[in-house]
Amino acid sequence: FMFTPSGGFNNQRICLEYALRIGKILNRAVIAPMAGKHLNFWYRYFNQTYDTLVPMDTLLDFEYLQSYGTDLIPLNITLKELEKQLNKEGRIETIYKKYRANWKEHDIPRQLASDAQVLFLKGHTMYHKWFDQEIIDETRSYVVYSKLIRRTAFEIMKSLGGKYNAVHIRLGDYMKAPAKGTERGFKTPDPENIVKDLISKKKFSIDEPLYIATEPEWARKRSIWLPFRRKYKYKNLFFAHSFQKIIDQYAILFPEAVREDFIGLVEQLVCVGAKRFSGSWFSNFSANILQMRKEKWKSFPESVLFKDLLIKY
């Protein structure tokens, strides 16, 4: 079973999670597409080339993922090339489904019936929420980041001293809206209101290190973070670029065009290991962190080594 993902990595990961469940229902192995640059719409992902793609098993722990019970085949070629090759060999059936909102798990065997060796669900249907949340959470619990990402996050956590707080502040698509305006109905986040909320409602301490996960282009704009430092006297603010040497050793392994996309995966794990965490509303990035924080040990299978860093609250 193969499919077309889309969106940023967190959306691509969600598509893979759904595919794992579909593969189990259909008794098919799942072909895992390469992880790609953050692009909206499935057809933009489908047309990506090698300078923006990375094998999915570089980012996810496939050995652990296999324990879900669905066989996985990670690709190191593009979906477009594979579809062309399988079509030439007559081994694939490509289907397009315009999903209906009421389709659920029990509809899958009927809607995705095929005798072909490879079934390719092509289009945007993979992002449809086929499953109840309980099933989604169960499948997601098997999706763990790779040893490479875990090691990199651990080095940052160690540099932070273990006891730190973290916040995800989504700015990219909001800050490009007109000043104090809105985009898609969402208000542009105000850093002053954010830090006020962290201290008064979330009980973050200004004396404890604070790791801020945000888009790299905004992380480096010091003026945005002045309310943290000047008005609220935050002593220790950290971003991904605060650990540039560690990040560079990790990022150099990926094509230059997607390095920033995959730094975010390390940041998610840094947020998972934090004492306290606050996320952004309407963000799959934050939602995934909150899900992983429910069972930290699953995000860090080497928890024996991390016992001094994984604080239980």
PDB file of C-alpha atoms in Angstrom:
ATOM      1  CA  PHE A   1       0.000   0.000   0.000  1.00  0.00           C
ATOM      2  CA  MET A   2       1.417   3.380  -0.962  1.00  0.00           C
ATOM      3  CA  PHE A   3       0.028   6.900  -0.639  1.00  0.00           C
ATOM      4  CA  THR A   4       0.773  10.580  -1.190  1.00  0.00           C
ATOM      5  CA  PRO A   5       1.501  12.689   1.919  1.00  0.00           C
ATOM      6  CA  SER A   6       1.499  16.484   2.086  1.00  0.00           C
ATOM      7  CA  GLY A   7       2.172  19.438   4.379  1.00  0.00           C
ATOM      8  CA  GLY A   8       5.011  19.748   6.851  1.00  0.00           C
ATOM      9  CA  PHE A   9       6.682  16.771   8.478  1.00  0.00           C
ATOM     10  CA  ASN A  10       4.084  16.497  11.239  1.00  0.00           C
ATOM     11  CA  ASN A  11       1.318  16.183   8.633  1.00  0.00           C
ATOM     12  CA  GLN A  12       3.421  13.706   6.662  1.00  0.00           C
ATOM     13  CA  ARG A  13       3.887  11.709   9.854  1.00  0.00           C
ATOM     14  CA  ILE A  14       0.107  11.698  10.467  1.00  0.00           C
ATOM     15  CA  CYS A  15      -0.445  10.347   6.939  1.00  0.00           C
ATOM     16  CA  LEU A  16       2.031   7.552   7.668  1.00  0.00           C
ATOM     17  CA  GLU A  17       0.231   6.751  10.934  1.00  0.00           C
ATOM     18  CA  TYR A  18      -3.067   6.424   9.068  1.00  0.00           C
ATOM     19  CA  ALA A  19      -1.332   4.296   6.419  1.00  0.00           C
ATOM     20  CA  LEU A  20      -0.034   1.921   9.107  1.00  0.00           C
ATOM     21  CA  ARG A  21      -3.567   1.276  10.273  1.00  0.00           C
ATOM     22  CA  ILE A  22      -4.886   0.923   6.721  1.00  0.00           C
ATOM     23  CA  GLY A  23      -2.071  -1.517   5.937  1.00  0.00           C
ATOM     24  CA  LYS A  24      -3.026  -3.635   8.932  1.00  0.00           C
ATOM     25  CA  ILE A  25      -6.706  -3.675   7.903  1.00  0.00           C
ATOM     26  CA  LEU A  26      -5.906  -4.587   4.282  1.00  0.00           C
ATOM     27  CA  ASN A  27      -3.132  -7.003   5.283  1.00  0.00           C
ATOM     28  CA  ARG A  28      -0.680  -5.101   3.082  1.00  0.00           C
ATOM     29  CA  ALA A  29       2.843  -3.872   3.694  1.00  0.00           C
ATOM     30  CA  VAL A  30       3.117  -0.067   3.702  1.00  0.00           C
ATOM     31  CA  ILE A  31       5.536   1.744   1.401  1.00  0.00           C
ATOM     32  CA  ALA A  32       6.784   4.754   3.370  1.00  0.00           C
ATOM     33  CA  PRO A  33       7.467   7.752   1.083  1.00  0.00           C
ATOM     34  CA  MET A  34      10.521   9.894   1.640  1.00  0.00           C
ATOM     35  CA  ALA A  35      10.023  12.846   3.987  1.00  0.00           C
ATOM     36  CA  GLY A  36       9.823  16.085   2.052  1.00  0.00           C
ATOM     37  CA  LYS A  37       9.969  19.826   2.362  1.00  0.00           C
ATOM     38  CA  HIS A  38       6.983  21.589   3.920  1.00  0.00           C
ATOM     39  CA  LEU A  39       4.636  22.078   0.957  1.00  0.00           C
ATOM     40  CA  ASN A  40       0.870  22.332   0.878  1.00  0.00           C
ATOM     41  CA  PHE A  41      -1.167  19.951  -1.302  1.00  0.00           C
ATOM     42  CA  TRP A  42      -0.297  16.367  -2.225  1.00  0.00           C
ATOM     43  CA  TYR A  43       0.631  17.151  -5.835  1.00  0.00           C
ATOM     44  CA  ARG A  44       3.328  19.589  -4.728  1.00  0.00           C
ATOM     45  CA  TYR A  45       4.826  16.892  -2.525  1.00  0.00           C
ATOM     46  CA  PHE A  46       4.555  14.393  -5.395  1.00  0.00           C
ATOM     47  CA  ASN A  47       6.659  16.616  -7.668  1.00  0.00           C
ATOM     48  CA  GLN A  48       9.528  17.069  -5.214  1.00  0.00           C
ATOM     49  CA  THR A  49      13.033  16.020  -6.237  1.00  0.00           C
ATOM     50  CA  TYR A  50      15.957  14.566  -4.302  1.00  0.00           C
ATOM     51  CA  ASP A  51      17.239  17.961  -3.177  1.00  0.00           C
ATOM     52  CA  THR A  52      14.187  18.266  -0.880  1.00  0.00           C
ATOM     53  CA  LEU A  53      13.653  14.615   0.140  1.00  0.00           C
ATOM     54  CA  VAL A  54      15.064  12.412   2.898  1.00  0.00           C
ATOM     55  CA  PRO A  55      14.395   8.677   3.500  1.00  0.00           C
ATOM     56  CA  MET A  56      11.789   8.367   6.230  1.00  0.00           C
ATOM     57  CA  ASP A  57      13.824   5.808   8.166  1.00  0.00           C
ATOM     58  CA  THR A  58      16.457   8.514   8.716  1.00  0.00           C
ATOM     59  CA  LEU A  59      13.895  10.379  10.810  1.00  0.00           C
ATOM     60  CA  LEU A  60      11.795   7.614  12.379  1.00  0.00           C
ATOM     61  CA  ASP A  61      12.881   4.500  14.251  1.00  0.00           C
ATOM     62  CA  PHE A  62      11.606   1.834  11.837  1.00  0.00           C
ATOM     63  CA  GLU A  63      12.838  -1.008  14.033  1.00  0.00           C
ATOM     64  CA  TYR A  64      10.503   0.186  16.791  1.00  0.00           C
ATOM     65  CA  LEU A  65       7.752   1.055  14.312  1.00  0.00           C
ATOM     66  CA  GLN A  66       7.676  -2.509  12.969  1.00  0.00           C
ATOM     67  CA  SER A  67       6.403  -3.684  16.361  1.00  0.00           C
ATOM     68  CA  TYR A  68       3.017  -2.164  15.451  1.00  0.00           C
ATOM     69  CA  GLY A  69       2.447  -5.220  13.269  1.00  0.00           C
ATOM     70  CA  THR A  70       2.478  -3.676   9.790  1.00  0.00           C
ATOM     71  CA  ASP A  71       5.446  -4.377   7.507  1.00  0.00           C
ATOM     72  CA  LEU A  72       7.162  -1.189   6.352  1.00  0.00           C
ATOM     73  CA  ILE A  73       9.222  -0.533   3.238  1.00  0.00           C
ATOM     74  CA  PRO A  74      11.099   2.810   3.407  1.00  0.00           C
ATOM     75  CA  LEU A  75      11.695   4.397  -0.004  1.00  0.00           C
ATOM     76  CA  ASN A  76      14.913   5.968  -1.186  1.00  0.00           C
ATOM     77  CA  ILE A  77      13.426   6.947  -4.558  1.00  0.00           C
ATOM     78  CA  THR A  78      10.600   9.369  -5.314  1.00  0.00           C
ATOM     79  CA  LEU A  79       6.975   8.262  -5.438  1.00  0.00           C
ATOM     80  CA  LYS A  80       6.789   9.519  -9.015  1.00  0.00           C
ATOM     81  CA  GLU A  81       9.676   7.266 -10.080  1.00  0.00           C
ATOM     82  CA  LEU A  82       8.255   4.269  -8.238  1.00  0.00           C
ATOM     83  CA  GLU A  83       4.786   4.705  -9.731  1.00  0.00           C
ATOM     84  CA  LYS A  84       6.297   4.934 -13.219  1.00  0.00           C
ATOM     85  CA  GLN A  85       8.389   1.811 -12.661  1.00  0.00           C
ATOM     86  CA  LEU A  86       5.483  -0.234 -11.231  1.00  0.00           C
ATOM     87  CA  ASN A  87       3.144   0.904 -14.033  1.00  0.00           C
ATOM     88  CA  LYS A  88       5.687  -0.290 -16.574  1.00  0.00           C
ATOM     89  CA  GLU A  89       5.755  -3.692 -14.856  1.00  0.00           C
ATOM     90  CA  GLY A  90       1.953  -3.840 -14.538  1.00  0.00           C
ATOM     91  CA  ARG A  91       2.111  -4.337 -10.780  1.00  0.00           C
ATOM     92  CA  ILE A  92       0.180  -1.304  -9.519  1.00  0.00           C
ATOM     93  CA  GLU A  93      -3.358   0.009  -9.345  1.00  0.00           C
ATOM     94  CA  THR A  94      -3.575   3.757  -8.804  1.00  0.00           C
ATOM     95  CA  ILE A  95      -6.855   5.017  -7.412  1.00  0.00           C
ATOM     96  CA  TYR A  96      -8.124   8.457  -6.586  1.00  0.00           C
ATOM     97  CA  LYS A  97     -10.750   8.825  -3.889  1.00  0.00           C
ATOM     98  CA  LYS A  98     -12.531  12.045  -3.074  1.00  0.00           C
ATOM     99  CA  TYR A  99     -13.306  11.210   0.517  1.00  0.00           C
ATOM    100  CA  ARG A 100     -16.626  11.688   2.198  1.00  0.00           C
ATOM    101  CA  ALA A 101     -16.692  13.149   5.671  1.00  0.00           C
ATOM    102  CA  ASN A 102     -18.572  10.172   7.074  1.00  0.00           C
ATOM    103  CA  TRP A 103     -16.099   7.529   5.873  1.00  0.00           C
ATOM    104  CA  LYS A 104     -14.697   5.558   8.806  1.00  0.00           C
ATOM    105  CA  GLU A 105     -12.515   2.521   9.450  1.00  0.00           C
ATOM    106  CA  HIS A 106     -15.184  -0.004   8.461  1.00  0.00           C
ATOM    107  CA  ASP A 107     -15.394   1.600   4.985  1.00  0.00           C
ATOM    108  CA  ILE A 108     -11.731   0.916   4.175  1.00  0.00           C
ATOM    109  CA  PRO A 109     -11.969  -2.686   2.872  1.00  0.00           C
ATOM    110  CA  ARG A 110     -14.727  -1.659   0.456  1.00  0.00           C
ATOM    111  CA  GLN A 111     -13.322   1.698  -0.654  1.00  0.00           C
ATOM    112  CA  LEU A 112      -9.755   0.418  -1.072  1.00  0.00           C
ATOM    113  CA  ALA A 113     -10.426  -3.033  -2.511  1.00  0.00           C
ATOM    114  CA  SER A 114      -7.854  -4.120  -5.110  1.00  0.00           C
ATOM    115  CA  ASP A 115      -6.247  -7.316  -6.422  1.00  0.00           C
ATOM    116  CA  ALA A 116      -3.120  -5.471  -7.601  1.00  0.00           C
ATOM    117  CA  GLN A 117       0.220  -6.255  -6.026  1.00  0.00           C
ATOM    118  CA  VAL A 118       0.598  -2.585  -5.128  1.00  0.00           C
ATOM    119  CA  LEU A 119      -2.332  -0.313  -4.322  1.00  0.00           C
ATOM    120  CA  PHE A 120      -1.563   3.404  -4.672  1.00  0.00           C
ATOM    121  CA  LEU A 121      -4.014   5.795  -3.015  1.00  0.00           C
ATOM    122  CA  LYS A 122      -3.152   8.966  -4.870  1.00  0.00           C
ATOM    123  CA  GLY A 123      -4.529  12.351  -3.885  1.00  0.00           C
ATOM    124  CA  HIS A 124      -5.426  14.203  -0.718  1.00  0.00           C
ATOM    125  CA  THR A 125      -7.604  11.481   0.865  1.00  0.00           C
ATOM    126  CA  MET A 126      -4.833  10.192   3.177  1.00  0.00           C
ATOM    127  CA  TYR A 127      -5.244  13.209   5.442  1.00  0.00           C
ATOM    128  CA  HIS A 128      -8.905  12.310   6.042  1.00  0.00           C
ATOM    129  CA  LYS A 129      -9.527  11.318   9.669  1.00  0.00           C
ATOM    130  CA  TRP A 130     -10.591   7.728   9.067  1.00  0.00           C
ATOM    131  CA  PHE A 131     -10.202   6.608  12.677  1.00  0.00           C
ATOM    132  CA  ASP A 132     -11.468   7.361  16.156  1.00  0.00           C
ATOM    133  CA  GLN A 133      -9.014   9.234  18.381  1.00  0.00           C
ATOM    134  CA  GLU A 134      -8.343   6.147  20.520  1.00  0.00           C
ATOM    135  CA  ILE A 135      -7.098   4.260  17.439  1.00  0.00           C
ATOM    136  CA  ILE A 136      -5.038   7.240  16.290  1.00  0.00           C
ATOM    137  CA  ASP A 137      -3.366   7.550  19.709  1.00  0.00           C
ATOM    138  CA  GLU A 138      -2.582   3.831  19.779  1.00  0.00           C
ATOM    139  CA  THR A 139      -0.941   3.926  16.349  1.00  0.00           C
ATOM    140  CA  ARG A 140       0.931   7.136  17.150  1.00  0.00           C
ATOM    141  CA  SER A 141       2.462   5.583  20.250  1.00  0.00           C
ATOM    142  CA  TYR A 142       4.588   3.388  17.952  1.00  0.00           C
ATOM    143  CA  VAL A 143       5.981   6.347  16.002  1.00  0.00           C
ATOM    144  CA  VAL A 144       9.318   7.251  17.599  1.00  0.00           C
ATOM    145  CA  TYR A 145      12.051   9.492  16.241  1.00  0.00           C
ATOM    146  CA  SER A 146      15.299   7.906  15.060  1.00  0.00           C
ATOM    147  CA  LYS A 147      18.392   7.389  17.189  1.00  0.00           C
ATOM    148  CA  LEU A 148      20.074  10.238  15.305  1.00  0.00           C
ATOM    149  CA  ILE A 149      17.378  12.709  16.354  1.00  0.00           C
ATOM    150  CA  ARG A 150      17.224  11.358  19.913  1.00  0.00           C
ATOM    151  CA  ARG A 151      20.989  11.719  20.354  1.00  0.00           C
ATOM    152  CA  THR A 152      20.947  15.281  19.037  1.00  0.00           C
ATOM    153  CA  ALA A 153      18.063  16.271  21.319  1.00  0.00           C
ATOM    154  CA  PHE A 154      19.790  14.617  24.266  1.00  0.00           C
ATOM    155  CA  GLU A 155      22.931  16.704  23.696  1.00  0.00           C
ATOM    156  CA  ILE A 156      20.852  19.888  23.834  1.00  0.00           C
ATOM    157  CA  MET A 157      18.943  18.692  26.903  1.00  0.00           C
ATOM    158  CA  LYS A 158      22.256  17.929  28.609  1.00  0.00           C
ATOM    159  CA  SER A 159      23.539  21.417  27.746  1.00  0.00           C
ATOM    160  CA  LEU A 160      20.370  22.898  29.282  1.00  0.00           C
ATOM    161  CA  GLY A 161      21.114  21.073  32.521  1.00  0.00           C
ATOM    162  CA  GLY A 162      18.065  18.825  32.464  1.00  0.00           C
ATOM    163  CA  LYS A 163      15.742  21.076  34.483  1.00  0.00           C
ATOM    164  CA  TYR A 164      14.337  23.586  32.018  1.00  0.00           C
ATOM    165  CA  ASN A 165      10.982  24.694  30.610  1.00  0.00           C
ATOM    166  CA  ALA A 166       9.965  24.903  26.962  1.00  0.00           C
ATOM    167  CA  VAL A 167       7.430  26.689  24.810  1.00  0.00           C
ATOM    168  CA  HIS A 168       6.455  26.364  21.157  1.00  0.00           C
ATOM    169  CA  ILE A 169       5.549  29.712  19.614  1.00  0.00           C
ATOM    170  CA  ARG A 170       4.218  29.483  16.080  1.00  0.00           C
ATOM    171  CA  LEU A 171       4.999  32.726  14.305  1.00  0.00           C
ATOM    172  CA  GLY A 172       5.813  32.011  10.662  1.00  0.00           C
ATOM    173  CA  ASP A 173       2.435  32.131   8.937  1.00  0.00           C
ATOM    174  CA  TYR A 174       1.053  34.717  11.385  1.00  0.00           C
ATOM    175  CA  MET A 175       3.887  37.245  11.433  1.00  0.00           C
ATOM    176  CA  LYS A 176       3.611  37.557   7.652  1.00  0.00           C
ATOM    177  CA  ALA A 177       0.090  38.894   8.085  1.00  0.00           C
ATOM    178  CA  PRO A 178      -0.405  42.689   8.357  1.00  0.00           C
ATOM    179  CA  ALA A 179       0.771  44.064  11.690  1.00  0.00           C
ATOM    180  CA  LYS A 180      -1.784  43.404  14.410  1.00  0.00           C
ATOM    181  CA  GLY A 181      -3.984  41.890  11.708  1.00  0.00           C
ATOM    182  CA  THR A 182      -5.244  38.410  11.189  1.00  0.00           C
ATOM    183  CA  GLU A 183      -4.682  35.580   8.754  1.00  0.00           C
ATOM    184  CA  ARG A 184      -7.284  32.849   8.319  1.00  0.00           C
ATOM    185  CA  GLY A 185      -9.016  34.265  11.388  1.00  0.00           C
ATOM    186  CA  PHE A 186      -6.062  33.823  13.768  1.00  0.00           C
ATOM    187  CA  LYS A 187      -4.592  36.742  15.682  1.00  0.00           C
ATOM    188  CA  THR A 188      -0.902  37.434  15.361  1.00  0.00           C
ATOM    189  CA  PRO A 189       0.730  36.139  18.569  1.00  0.00           C
ATOM    190  CA  ASP A 190       1.959  38.850  20.910  1.00  0.00           C
ATOM    191  CA  PRO A 191       5.202  37.800  22.661  1.00  0.00           C
ATOM    192  CA  GLU A 192       4.411  40.044  25.626  1.00  0.00           C
ATOM    193  CA  ASN A 193       1.074  38.304  26.203  1.00  0.00           C
ATOM    194  CA  ILE A 194       2.755  34.926  25.777  1.00  0.00           C
ATOM    195  CA  VAL A 195       5.413  35.519  28.432  1.00  0.00           C
ATOM    196  CA  LYS A 196       2.838  37.049  30.776  1.00  0.00           C
ATOM    197  CA  ASP A 197       0.716  33.927  30.423  1.00  0.00           C
ATOM    198  CA  LEU A 198       3.695  31.620  30.974  1.00  0.00           C
ATOM    199  CA  ILE A 199       4.563  33.303  34.275  1.00  0.00           C
ATOM    200  CA  SER A 200       1.106  34.074  35.715  1.00  0.00           C
ATOM    201  CA  LYS A 201      -0.930  31.072  34.518  1.00  0.00           C
ATOM    202  CA  LYS A 202       1.546  28.336  33.603  1.00  0.00           C
ATOM    203  CA  LYS A 203       3.819  29.011  36.606  1.00  0.00           C
ATOM    204  CA  PHE A 204       7.034  29.172  34.593  1.00  0.00           C
ATOM    205  CA  SER A 205       9.931  30.599  36.605  1.00  0.00           C
ATOM    206  CA  ILE A 206      12.130  33.328  35.135  1.00  0.00           C
ATOM    207  CA  ASP A 207      15.058  31.762  37.000  1.00  0.00           C
ATOM    208  CA  GLU A 208      14.794  28.481  35.084  1.00  0.00           C
ATOM    209  CA  PRO A 209      16.145  28.098  31.539  1.00  0.00           C
ATOM    210  CA  LEU A 210      13.467  28.514  28.849  1.00  0.00           C
ATOM    211  CA  TYR A 211      13.816  26.803  25.485  1.00  0.00           C
ATOM    212  CA  ILE A 212      11.781  28.508  22.737  1.00  0.00           C
ATOM    213  CA  ALA A 213      10.911  26.381  19.718  1.00  0.00           C
ATOM    214  CA  THR A 214       9.965  28.612  16.802  1.00  0.00           C
ATOM    215  CA  GLU A 215      10.820  29.177  13.149  1.00  0.00           C
ATOM    216  CA  PRO A 216      14.567  29.922  12.712  1.00  0.00           C
ATOM    217  CA  GLU A 217      13.986  33.210  10.872  1.00  0.00           C
ATOM    218  CA  TRP A 218      12.033  34.599  13.848  1.00  0.00           C
ATOM    219  CA  ALA A 219      14.211  33.046  16.545  1.00  0.00           C
ATOM    220  CA  ARG A 220      17.100  35.275  15.438  1.00  0.00           C
ATOM    221  CA  LYS A 221      15.078  38.519  15.522  1.00  0.00           C
ATOM    222  CA  ARG A 222      16.063  39.777  18.968  1.00  0.00           C
ATOM    223  CA  SER A 223      13.441  42.541  18.965  1.00  0.00           C
ATOM    224  CA  ILE A 224      10.630  39.977  19.105  1.00  0.00           C
ATOM    225  CA  TRP A 225      11.936  38.583  22.406  1.00  0.00           C
ATOM    226  CA  LEU A 226      12.565  41.897  24.201  1.00  0.00           C
ATOM    227  CA  PRO A 227       9.457  41.515  26.431  1.00  0.00           C
ATOM    228  CA  PHE A 228      10.926  38.265  27.786  1.00  0.00           C
ATOM    229  CA  ARG A 229      14.304  39.791  28.545  1.00  0.00           C
ATOM    230  CA  ARG A 230      13.575  43.405  29.513  1.00  0.00           C
ATOM    231  CA  LYS A 231      10.062  43.616  30.926  1.00  0.00           C
ATOM    232  CA  TYR A 232       9.862  40.192  32.562  1.00  0.00           C
ATOM    233  CA  LYS A 233      13.610  39.804  33.243  1.00  0.00           C
ATOM    234  CA  TYR A 234      13.942  36.298  31.809  1.00  0.00           C
ATOM    235  CA  LYS A 235      17.510  35.318  32.537  1.00  0.00           C
ATOM    236  CA  ASN A 236      18.156  32.372  30.251  1.00  0.00           C
ATOM    237  CA  LEU A 237      16.441  32.127  26.850  1.00  0.00           C
ATOM    238  CA  PHE A 238      17.565  29.432  24.447  1.00  0.00           C
ATOM    239  CA  PHE A 239      16.762  28.651  20.807  1.00  0.00           C
ATOM    240  CA  ALA A 240      18.013  26.040  18.352  1.00  0.00           C
ATOM    241  CA  HIS A 241      20.767  28.419  17.212  1.00  0.00           C
ATOM    242  CA  SER A 242      21.964  28.667  20.830  1.00  0.00           C
ATOM    243  CA  PHE A 243      23.351  25.172  20.243  1.00  0.00           C
ATOM    244  CA  GLN A 244      24.638  25.797  16.725  1.00  0.00           C
ATOM    245  CA  LYS A 245      27.554  23.365  16.918  1.00  0.00           C
ATOM    246  CA  ILE A 246      25.251  20.494  17.946  1.00  0.00           C
ATOM    247  CA  ILE A 247      22.640  21.469  15.338  1.00  0.00           C
ATOM    248  CA  ASP A 248      25.232  21.772  12.556  1.00  0.00           C
ATOM    249  CA  GLN A 249      26.525  18.233  13.161  1.00  0.00           C
ATOM    250  CA  TYR A 250      22.945  17.004  12.720  1.00  0.00           C
ATOM    251  CA  ALA A 251      21.759  19.287   9.907  1.00  0.00           C
ATOM    252  CA  ILE A 252      24.763  18.611   7.655  1.00  0.00           C
ATOM    253  CA  LEU A 253      23.331  15.134   6.996  1.00  0.00           C
ATOM    254  CA  PHE A 254      20.344  16.560   5.099  1.00  0.00           C
ATOM    255  CA  PRO A 255      19.964  18.422   1.803  1.00  0.00           C
ATOM    256  CA  GLU A 256      20.457  22.143   2.378  1.00  0.00           C
ATOM    257  CA  ALA A 257      16.927  23.012   1.200  1.00  0.00           C
ATOM    258  CA  VAL A 258      15.277  21.018   4.009  1.00  0.00           C
ATOM    259  CA  ARG A 259      17.676  21.391   6.931  1.00  0.00           C
ATOM    260  CA  GLU A 260      15.474  23.860   8.769  1.00  0.00           C
ATOM    261  CA  ASP A 261      12.431  21.608   8.274  1.00  0.00           C
ATOM    262  CA  PHE A 262      14.092  18.769  10.153  1.00  0.00           C
ATOM    263  CA  ILE A 263      15.664  20.827  12.943  1.00  0.00           C
ATOM    264  CA  GLY A 264      12.102  21.073  14.231  1.00  0.00           C
ATOM    265  CA  LEU A 265      12.079  17.331  14.991  1.00  0.00           C
ATOM    266  CA  VAL A 266      14.976  17.766  17.399  1.00  0.00           C
ATOM    267  CA  GLU A 267      13.166  20.717  18.962  1.00  0.00           C
ATOM    268  CA  GLN A 268      10.082  18.596  19.550  1.00  0.00           C
ATOM    269  CA  LEU A 269      12.083  16.119  21.608  1.00  0.00           C
ATOM    270  CA  VAL A 270      13.745  18.938  23.556  1.00  0.00           C
ATOM    271  CA  CYS A 271      10.220  20.131  24.415  1.00  0.00           C
ATOM    272  CA  VAL A 272       9.175  16.594  25.370  1.00  0.00           C
ATOM    273  CA  GLY A 273      12.002  16.430  27.909  1.00  0.00           C
ATOM    274  CA  ALA A 274      11.171  19.794  29.511  1.00  0.00           C
ATOM    275  CA  LYS A 275       9.889  20.198  33.068  1.00  0.00           C
ATOM    276  CA  ARG A 276       6.953  22.296  31.847  1.00  0.00           C
ATOM    277  CA  PHE A 277       5.754  22.887  28.298  1.00  0.00           C
ATOM    278  CA  SER A 278       3.311  25.284  26.678  1.00  0.00           C
ATOM    279  CA  GLY A 279       2.308  24.940  23.022  1.00  0.00           C
ATOM    280  CA  SER A 280       0.618  26.880  20.249  1.00  0.00           C
ATOM    281  CA  TRP A 281      -3.050  26.494  19.501  1.00  0.00           C
ATOM    282  CA  PHE A 282      -3.988  24.877  16.168  1.00  0.00           C
ATOM    283  CA  SER A 283      -0.548  23.377  15.667  1.00  0.00           C
ATOM    284  CA  ASN A 284       0.243  19.730  14.876  1.00  0.00           C
ATOM    285  CA  PHE A 285       3.797  20.486  16.024  1.00  0.00           C
ATOM    286  CA  SER A 286       2.565  21.287  19.548  1.00  0.00           C
ATOM    287  CA  ALA A 287      -0.055  18.540  19.503  1.00  0.00           C
ATOM    288  CA  ASN A 288       2.612  15.930  18.797  1.00  0.00           C
ATOM    289  CA  ILE A 289       4.758  17.208  21.665  1.00  0.00           C
ATOM    290  CA  LEU A 290       1.827  16.999  24.079  1.00  0.00           C
ATOM    291  CA  GLN A 291       1.078  13.462  22.910  1.00  0.00           C
ATOM    292  CA  MET A 292       4.697  12.367  23.393  1.00  0.00           C
ATOM    293  CA  ARG A 293       4.891  13.963  26.835  1.00  0.00           C
ATOM    294  CA  LYS A 294       2.160  11.593  28.065  1.00  0.00           C
ATOM    295  CA  GLU A 295       4.668   8.726  27.855  1.00  0.00           C
ATOM    296  CA  LYS A 296       8.136  10.245  27.713  1.00  0.00           C
ATOM    297  CA  TRP A 297       9.907   6.906  27.878  1.00  0.00           C
ATOM    298  CA  LYS A 298       8.493   5.956  24.461  1.00  0.00           C
ATOM    299  CA  SER A 299      10.128   9.013  22.920  1.00  0.00           C
ATOM    300  CA  PHE A 300      13.412   8.105  24.615  1.00  0.00           C
ATOM    301  CA  PRO A 301      13.809   4.296  24.649  1.00  0.00           C
ATOM    302  CA  GLU A 302      17.272   4.888  26.117  1.00  0.00           C
ATOM    303  CA  SER A 303      15.544   6.267  29.237  1.00  0.00           C
ATOM    304  CA  VAL A 304      18.050   4.483  31.497  1.00  0.00           C
ATOM    305  CA  LEU A 305      20.689   6.782  30.083  1.00  0.00           C
ATOM    306  CA  PHE A 306      18.401   9.804  30.300  1.00  0.00           C
ATOM    307  CA  LYS A 307      17.058   9.172  33.820  1.00  0.00           C
ATOM    308  CA  ASP A 308      18.588  12.360  35.191  1.00  0.00           C
ATOM    309  CA  LEU A 309      17.081  14.424  32.373  1.00  0.00           C
ATOM    310  CA  LEU A 310      13.577  13.001  31.990  1.00  0.00           C
ATOM    311  CA  ILE A 311      11.773  14.725  34.827  1.00  0.00           C
ATOM    312  CA  LYS A 312       8.470  13.164  35.834  1.00  0.00           C
ATOM    313  CA  TYR A 313       5.610  15.582  36.559  1.00  0.00           C
TER     314      TYR A 313
END
